[in-house]
mmCIF file of C-alpha atoms in Angstrom:
data_model
loop_
_atom_site.group_PDB
_atom_site.id
_atom_site.type_symbol
_atom_site.label_atom_id
_atom_site.label_comp_id
_atom_site.label_asym_id
_atom_site.label_seq_id
_atom_site.Cartn_x
_atom_site.Cartn_y
_atom_site.Cartn_z
ATOM 1 C CA MET Z 1 7.227 14.234 19.739
ATOM 2 C CA ASN Z 2 9.021 10.545 19.069
ATOM 3 C CA ASP Z 3 6.837 8.108 18.565
ATOM 4 C CA PRO Z 4 6.403 6.759 21.910
ATOM 5 C CA TYR Z 5 5.606 2.986 20.483
ATOM 6 C CA LEU Z 6 9.388 2.404 20.065
ATOM 7 C CA TYR Z 7 12.025 2.063 22.183
ATOM 8 C CA GLU Z 8 14.300 4.915 22.497
ATOM 9 C CA GLY Z 9 16.798 5.820 20.921
ATOM 10 C CA SER Z 10 15.421 3.379 18.310
ATOM 11 C CA SER Z 11 13.521 1.924 15.863
ATOM 12 C CA ILE Z 12 11.715 -1.376 17.204
ATOM 13 C CA LEU Z 13 8.947 -1.304 18.476
ATOM 14 C CA ARG Z 14 8.343 -2.016 21.866
ATOM 15 C CA ASN Z 15 7.366 -5.312 22.445
ATOM 16 C CA LEU Z 16 6.449 -7.356 25.383
ATOM 17 C CA LEU Z 17 8.772 -9.898 23.957
ATOM 18 C CA ASN Z 18 11.673 -7.578 24.889
ATOM 19 C CA ILE Z 19 13.427 -8.165 21.986
ATOM 20 C CA HIS Z 20 15.830 -5.376 20.703
ATOM 21 C CA ASP Z 21 16.667 -6.860 17.400
ATOM 22 C CA GLU Z 22 14.675 -6.070 14.032
ATOM 23 C CA LYS Z 23 15.288 -8.549 12.093
ATOM 24 C CA GLU Z 24 14.700 -11.090 15.489
ATOM 25 C CA LEU Z 25 11.164 -9.447 16.153
ATOM 26 C CA ASP Z 26 9.672 -9.426 13.097
ATOM 27 C CA ILE Z 27 9.762 -13.505 13.027
ATOM 28 C CA ALA Z 28 8.546 -14.004 16.299
ATOM 29 C CA GLU Z 29 5.623 -11.531 15.790
ATOM 30 C CA ALA Z 30 4.875 -13.887 12.180
ATOM 31 C CA GLU Z 31 5.064 -16.931 14.345
ATOM 32 C CA LEU Z 32 2.426 -16.077 17.198
ATOM 33 C CA SER Z 33 0.077 -13.917 15.062
ATOM 34 C CA GLN Z 34 0.108 -17.005 12.579
ATOM 35 C CA ALA Z 35 -0.443 -19.190 15.304
ATOM 36 C CA ASN Z 36 -2.815 -17.438 17.284
ATOM 37 C CA MET Z 37 -4.412 -16.623 13.576
ATOM 38 C CA MET Z 38 -4.262 -20.526 12.642
ATOM 39 C CA LEU Z 39 -6.946 -20.663 16.450
ATOM 40 C CA LEU Z 40 -9.027 -17.946 15.588
ATOM 41 C CA TYR Z 41 -10.299 -19.295 12.154
ATOM 42 C CA GLU Z 42 -10.849 -23.140 13.954
ATOM 43 C CA GLN Z 43 -13.041 -21.054 16.452
ATOM 44 C CA GLY Z 44 -14.710 -19.280 14.152
ATOM 45 C CA PHE Z 45 -15.555 -15.416 13.979
ATOM 46 C CA ASN Z 46 -18.134 -12.862 12.867
ATOM 47 C CA VAL Z 47 -18.087 -9.092 13.754
ATOM 48 C CA PHE Z 48 -17.738 -7.025 11.388
ATOM 49 C CA SER Z 49 -17.791 -3.766 12.614
ATOM 50 C CA THR Z 50 -15.672 -1.892 14.642
ATOM 51 C CA GLN Z 51 -15.092 -3.664 17.797
ATOM 52 C CA GLY Z 52 -14.972 -6.543 15.230
ATOM 53 C CA ILE Z 53 -11.657 -5.489 14.059
ATOM 54 C CA LYS Z 54 -9.865 -4.787 17.604
ATOM 55 C CA THR Z 55 -10.746 -8.098 18.262
ATOM 56 C CA ILE Z 56 -8.798 -10.004 15.632
ATOM 57 C CA HIS Z 57 -6.044 -7.300 16.301
ATOM 58 C CA LYS Z 58 -5.745 -8.015 19.514
ATOM 59 C CA VAL Z 59 -5.799 -11.959 18.900
ATOM 60 C CA LEU Z 60 -3.094 -11.811 16.964
ATOM 61 C CA PHE Z 61 -0.641 -9.374 18.225
ATOM 62 C CA GLU Z 62 -1.562 -9.894 22.338
ATOM 63 C CA ASP Z 63 1.709 -12.065 22.746
ATOM 64 C CA VAL Z 64 3.795 -9.361 20.731
ATOM 65 C CA TYR Z 65 2.431 -5.795 21.858
ATOM 66 C CA ASP Z 66 0.515 -4.331 24.748
ATOM 67 C CA TRP Z 67 -1.135 -1.875 23.173
ATOM 68 C CA ALA Z 68 -2.845 -4.821 20.841
ATOM 69 C CA GLY Z 69 -6.657 -3.963 19.510
ATOM 70 C CA GLU Z 70 -5.541 -0.844 21.008
ATOM 71 C CA PHE Z 71 -6.078 2.086 18.202
ATOM 72 C CA ARG Z 72 -3.116 3.942 17.630
ATOM 73 C CA THR Z 73 -3.044 7.762 18.710
ATOM 74 C CA ILE Z 74 0.025 8.968 16.332
ATOM 75 C CA ASN Z 75 -0.495 9.389 12.309
ATOM 76 C CA ILE Z 76 1.967 7.310 10.588
ATOM 77 C CA GLN Z 77 2.905 6.697 6.937
ATOM 78 C CA LYS Z 78 5.149 4.259 5.482
ATOM 79 C CA ARG Z 79 7.245 5.040 1.998
ATOM 80 C CA GLU Z 80 6.366 2.141 -0.202
ATOM 81 C CA PRO Z 81 8.870 1.582 -3.217
ATOM 82 C CA LEU Z 82 5.091 1.295 -5.208
ATOM 83 C CA LEU Z 83 5.045 4.427 -5.519
ATOM 84 C CA ALA Z 84 8.719 5.811 -5.224
ATOM 85 C CA GLY Z 85 8.626 6.687 -1.287
ATOM 86 C CA ILE Z 86 5.064 8.166 -0.808
ATOM 87 C CA SER Z 87 2.633 6.724 1.366
ATOM 88 C CA VAL Z 88 -1.162 5.713 1.259
ATOM 89 C CA TRP Z 89 -2.282 8.896 3.345
ATOM 90 C CA TYR Z 90 -3.786 6.655 6.228
ATOM 91 C CA SER Z 91 -6.484 7.520 8.670
ATOM 92 C CA ASP Z 92 -5.331 10.600 11.041
ATOM 93 C CA ALA Z 93 -5.507 9.271 14.251
ATOM 94 C CA GLU Z 94 -8.407 11.257 15.780
ATOM 95 C CA ASN Z 95 -10.505 10.881 13.096
ATOM 96 C CA ILE Z 96 -10.081 6.578 13.132
ATOM 97 C CA LYS Z 97 -13.258 5.982 14.382
ATOM 98 C CA LYS Z 98 -15.315 7.687 12.172
ATOM 99 C CA ASP Z 99 -13.301 6.592 9.426
ATOM 100 C CA LEU Z 100 -14.024 3.328 9.805
ATOM 101 C CA ASP Z 101 -17.530 3.923 10.624
ATOM 102 C CA SER Z 102 -18.270 5.276 7.253
ATOM 103 C CA ALA Z 103 -16.870 2.449 5.967
ATOM 104 C CA TRP Z 104 -18.682 -0.260 7.467
ATOM 105 C CA LYS Z 105 -21.544 1.748 6.547
ATOM 106 C CA ALA Z 106 -20.757 1.976 2.630
ATOM 107 C CA LEU Z 107 -20.302 -1.958 3.078
ATOM 108 C CA ASN Z 108 -23.592 -2.499 5.315
ATOM 109 C CA LYS Z 109 -25.712 -0.330 2.113
ATOM 110 C CA ILE Z 110 -24.528 -3.212 -0.409
ATOM 111 C CA LYS Z 111 -26.640 -6.809 -0.280
ATOM 112 C CA TRP Z 112 -24.668 -9.257 -0.942
ATOM 113 C CA ARG Z 113 -26.133 -12.106 -1.228
ATOM 114 C CA ASN Z 114 -27.873 -11.267 -4.265
ATOM 115 C CA LEU Z 115 -24.016 -10.816 -6.290
ATOM 116 C CA SER Z 116 -23.022 -13.187 -8.318
ATOM 117 C CA ARG Z 117 -19.437 -14.719 -6.959
ATOM 118 C CA GLU Z 118 -17.264 -11.896 -9.946
ATOM 119 C CA ASP Z 119 -19.412 -9.606 -8.570
ATOM 120 C CA PHE Z 120 -18.706 -9.949 -5.119
ATOM 121 C CA ALA Z 121 -15.339 -9.749 -5.894
ATOM 122 C CA ALA Z 122 -15.639 -6.827 -7.257
ATOM 123 C CA GLN Z 123 -17.511 -5.465 -4.356
ATOM 124 C CA ILE Z 124 -15.485 -6.784 -1.840
ATOM 125 C CA ALA Z 125 -12.076 -4.989 -4.267
ATOM 126 C CA ARG Z 126 -13.912 -1.958 -3.967
ATOM 127 C CA ILE Z 127 -14.872 -1.926 -0.570
ATOM 128 C CA PHE Z 128 -12.396 -3.088 1.787
ATOM 129 C CA PRO Z 129 -9.618 -0.720 0.954
ATOM 130 C CA PRO Z 130 -11.393 1.829 2.629
ATOM 131 C CA LEU Z 131 -11.275 -0.134 5.994
ATOM 132 C CA TRP Z 132 -7.411 -1.166 5.206
ATOM 133 C CA GLN Z 133 -7.138 2.682 4.413
ATOM 134 C CA VAL Z 134 -7.926 3.834 8.010
ATOM 135 C CA HIS Z 135 -4.714 1.777 9.560
ATOM 136 C CA PRO Z 136 -5.994 2.238 12.791
ATOM 137 C CA PHE Z 137 -3.456 -0.144 14.601
ATOM 138 C CA ARG Z 138 0.578 0.999 15.046
ATOM 139 C CA GLU Z 139 1.408 -2.086 13.312
ATOM 140 C CA GLY Z 140 -1.086 -5.536 11.861
ATOM 141 C CA ASN Z 141 -3.069 -3.175 9.920
ATOM 142 C CA THR Z 142 -3.016 -5.753 6.398
ATOM 143 C CA ARG Z 143 -2.973 -9.214 8.326
ATOM 144 C CA THR Z 144 -5.883 -7.627 10.318
ATOM 145 C CA ILE Z 145 -8.333 -6.539 7.557
ATOM 146 C CA VAL Z 146 -7.444 -9.734 4.934
ATOM 147 C CA MET Z 147 -8.374 -11.939 8.780
ATOM 148 C CA LEU Z 148 -10.963 -9.761 8.511
ATOM 149 C CA MET Z 149 -12.070 -10.078 4.803
ATOM 150 C CA THR Z 150 -11.605 -13.814 4.670
ATOM 151 C CA PHE Z 151 -14.536 -14.230 7.958
ATOM 152 C CA PHE Z 152 -16.602 -12.225 6.177
ATOM 153 C CA VAL Z 153 -16.153 -14.363 2.185
ATOM 154 C CA GLU Z 154 -16.635 -17.172 4.041
ATOM 155 C CA HIS Z 155 -19.508 -15.790 6.319
ATOM 156 C CA TYR Z 156 -21.351 -15.427 2.935
ATOM 157 C CA ASP Z 157 -21.089 -19.341 1.921
ATOM 158 C CA TYR Z 158 -17.616 -19.055 -0.596
ATOM 159 C CA TYR Z 159 -14.751 -21.002 -0.006
ATOM 160 C CA PHE Z 160 -11.753 -18.322 0.377
ATOM 161 C CA ASP Z 161 -8.345 -19.415 -0.851
ATOM 162 C CA LYS Z 162 -6.636 -18.016 2.136
ATOM 163 C CA GLU Z 163 -2.925 -20.038 1.720
ATOM 164 C CA LEU Z 164 -3.594 -18.149 -2.543
ATOM 165 C CA LEU Z 165 -3.378 -14.773 -0.111
ATOM 166 C CA ALA Z 166 -0.757 -15.662 2.442
ATOM 167 C CA ALA Z 167 1.506 -17.102 -0.154
ATOM 168 C CA SER Z 168 1.190 -13.033 -2.245
ATOM 169 C CA ALA Z 169 1.723 -11.135 0.691
ATOM 170 C CA GLY Z 170 3.589 -8.495 -0.960
ATOM 171 C CA TYR Z 171 1.003 -8.715 -4.106
ATOM 172 C CA VAL Z 172 -2.014 -8.007 -1.597
ATOM 173 C CA ARG Z 173 -0.609 -5.006 -0.174
ATOM 174 C CA ASN Z 174 0.379 -3.410 -2.970
ATOM 175 C CA ALA Z 175 -2.788 -4.197 -4.992
ATOM 176 C CA PHE Z 176 -4.233 -2.831 -1.036
ATOM 177 C CA VAL Z 177 -1.660 0.408 -2.056
ATOM 178 C CA MET Z 178 -2.960 0.719 -5.838
ATOM 179 C CA ALA Z 179 -6.683 0.922 -4.429
ATOM 180 C CA SER Z 180 -5.736 3.096 -2.122
ATOM 181 C CA LEU Z 181 -5.082 6.150 -4.086
ATOM 182 C CA GLY Z 182 -8.353 7.636 -4.122
ATOM 183 C CA GLN Z 183 -9.654 8.877 -8.058
ATOM 184 C CA TYR Z 184 -6.165 7.553 -9.516
ATOM 185 C CA SER Z 185 -7.144 4.627 -7.588
ATOM 186 C CA GLU Z 186 -6.722 1.232 -9.366
ATOM 187 C CA PHE Z 187 -8.757 -1.702 -8.384
ATOM 188 C CA GLU Z 188 -7.622 -4.622 -11.751
ATOM 189 C CA HIS Z 189 -4.661 -6.322 -9.122
ATOM 190 C CA LEU Z 190 -6.657 -6.649 -6.040
ATOM 191 C CA ASP Z 191 -9.642 -8.241 -8.672
ATOM 192 C CA LYS Z 192 -7.757 -10.402 -10.171
ATOM 193 C CA ILE Z 193 -6.501 -12.104 -6.832
ATOM 194 C CA LEU Z 194 -10.419 -12.196 -5.278
ATOM 195 C CA LEU Z 195 -11.396 -13.663 -8.108
ATOM 196 C CA ASP Z 196 -8.947 -16.568 -7.816
ATOM 197 C CA ALA Z 197 -9.083 -16.195 -3.775
ATOM 198 C CA ILE Z 198 -13.209 -16.488 -3.541
ATOM 199 C CA CYS Z 199 -14.433 -19.954 -4.677
ATOM 200 C CA THR Z 200 -17.818 -22.241 -4.692
ATOM 201 C CA GLU Z 201 -15.871 -25.194 -4.284
ATOM 202 C CA PRO Z 202 -14.025 -26.343 -1.953
ATOM 203 C CA ILE Z 203 -10.442 -25.794 -1.787
ATOM 204 C CA GLU Z 204 -7.683 -28.311 -1.997
ATOM 205 C CA TYR Z 205 -3.839 -27.819 -0.758
ATOM 206 C CA THR Z 206 -0.608 -29.596 -1.405
ATOM 207 C CA ASP Z 207 2.071 -29.395 1.372
ATOM 208 C CA ASP Z 208 4.229 -27.332 -0.830
ATOM 209 C CA LEU Z 209 2.708 -24.312 -2.888
ATOM 210 C CA ASP Z 210 6.178 -23.993 -4.326
ATOM 211 C CA GLN Z 211 6.293 -27.000 -6.486
ATOM 212 C CA GLU Z 212 3.754 -25.049 -9.315
ATOM 213 C CA GLU Z 213 3.987 -28.174 -11.080
ATOM 214 C CA SER Z 214 3.127 -30.343 -8.348
ATOM 215 C CA VAL Z 215 -0.785 -29.203 -8.163
ATOM 216 C CA PRO Z 216 -3.310 -28.536 -10.681
ATOM 217 C CA GLN Z 217 -3.431 -24.954 -9.080
ATOM 218 C CA GLY Z 218 0.254 -24.617 -7.885
ATOM 219 C CA GLU Z 219 0.439 -22.052 -11.603
ATOM 220 C CA LYS Z 220 -2.267 -19.495 -9.127
ATOM 221 C CA TYR Z 221 -0.173 -19.432 -6.372
ATOM 222 C CA GLN Z 222 2.702 -18.029 -8.645
ATOM 223 C CA LYS Z 223 1.350 -15.715 -10.362
ATOM 224 C CA TYR Z 224 1.814 -13.803 -7.606
ATOM 225 C CA LYS Z 225 4.937 -14.029 -5.906
ATOM 226 C CA THR Z 226 6.057 -10.391 -5.615
ATOM 227 C CA ASP Z 227 9.805 -9.310 -4.784
ATOM 228 C CA TYR Z 228 8.253 -7.459 -2.737
ATOM 229 C CA LYS Z 229 10.296 -6.446 0.861
ATOM 230 C CA PRO Z 230 8.742 -5.190 3.325
ATOM 231 C CA VAL Z 231 9.117 -1.454 4.564
ATOM 232 C CA ALA Z 232 8.098 -0.446 8.222
ATOM 233 C CA HIS Z 233 5.481 2.384 9.109
ATOM 234 C CA GLU Z 234 6.682 5.788 10.455
ATOM 235 C CA TYR Z 235 5.598 8.280 12.800
ATOM 236 C CA ARG Z 236 4.059 11.378 10.544
ATOM 237 C CA VAL Z 237 5.219 14.529 11.825
ATOM 238 C CA ASP Z 238 2.459 16.461 10.103
ATOM 239 C CA ASP Z 239 3.557 20.446 9.502
ATOM 240 C CA GLU Z 240 2.238 22.272 12.478
ATOM 241 C CA GLU Z 241 4.408 20.041 14.701
ATOM 242 C CA ASN Z 242 6.991 20.985 12.404
ATOM 243 C CA LYS Z 243 6.394 24.303 13.007
ATOM 244 C CA LYS Z 244 6.819 23.621 16.925
#
């Protein structure tokens, strides 16, 4: 079976823009999803459920993919440079809803308003990786979960430095990877950036976050910069399919 999400004989995702160049698609997808992200943020959002995840994904990517907001129908993997080319084990397509339900059940057990800021951040770092690890969509999972996390944090009356996470996208993805390794999971990386991002006071931004000397918080932005280079998700062929 070939990946039905790709143009035939290509590694490019089928898209509404009919773009067949990977770099061009990446740029268009980033620009359109960012614009939609800002619109959604202005509107506000408080649907913390499986349907909420689907809604966020649809809003972000409906200008690019006709399957925006729909769960993937195939199994996927992503060769992580951080793991020497090994992929995190994402949920099988048939288990997506069940695994999301389990993750939401764990989230809803926590009395979030009873936690200190530090404990709140620590719980976010442990509760959101299982939602991320499901990877319910063919593409756009990390952006969807980070957007959901932003709304969730602000729902509990904290300020969330979403610009810090946007400027540290590679670090954030790697932190989710390290927090999704079962018994070998490491949470310190996600703990660290979430403690910096979750604030009790409004966050002041400058025009140029890359200028470390321009603002007191500049150092905070610089320390999470990485040389991360995006790697595409792939169709995961399991052993049973190999035997066919």
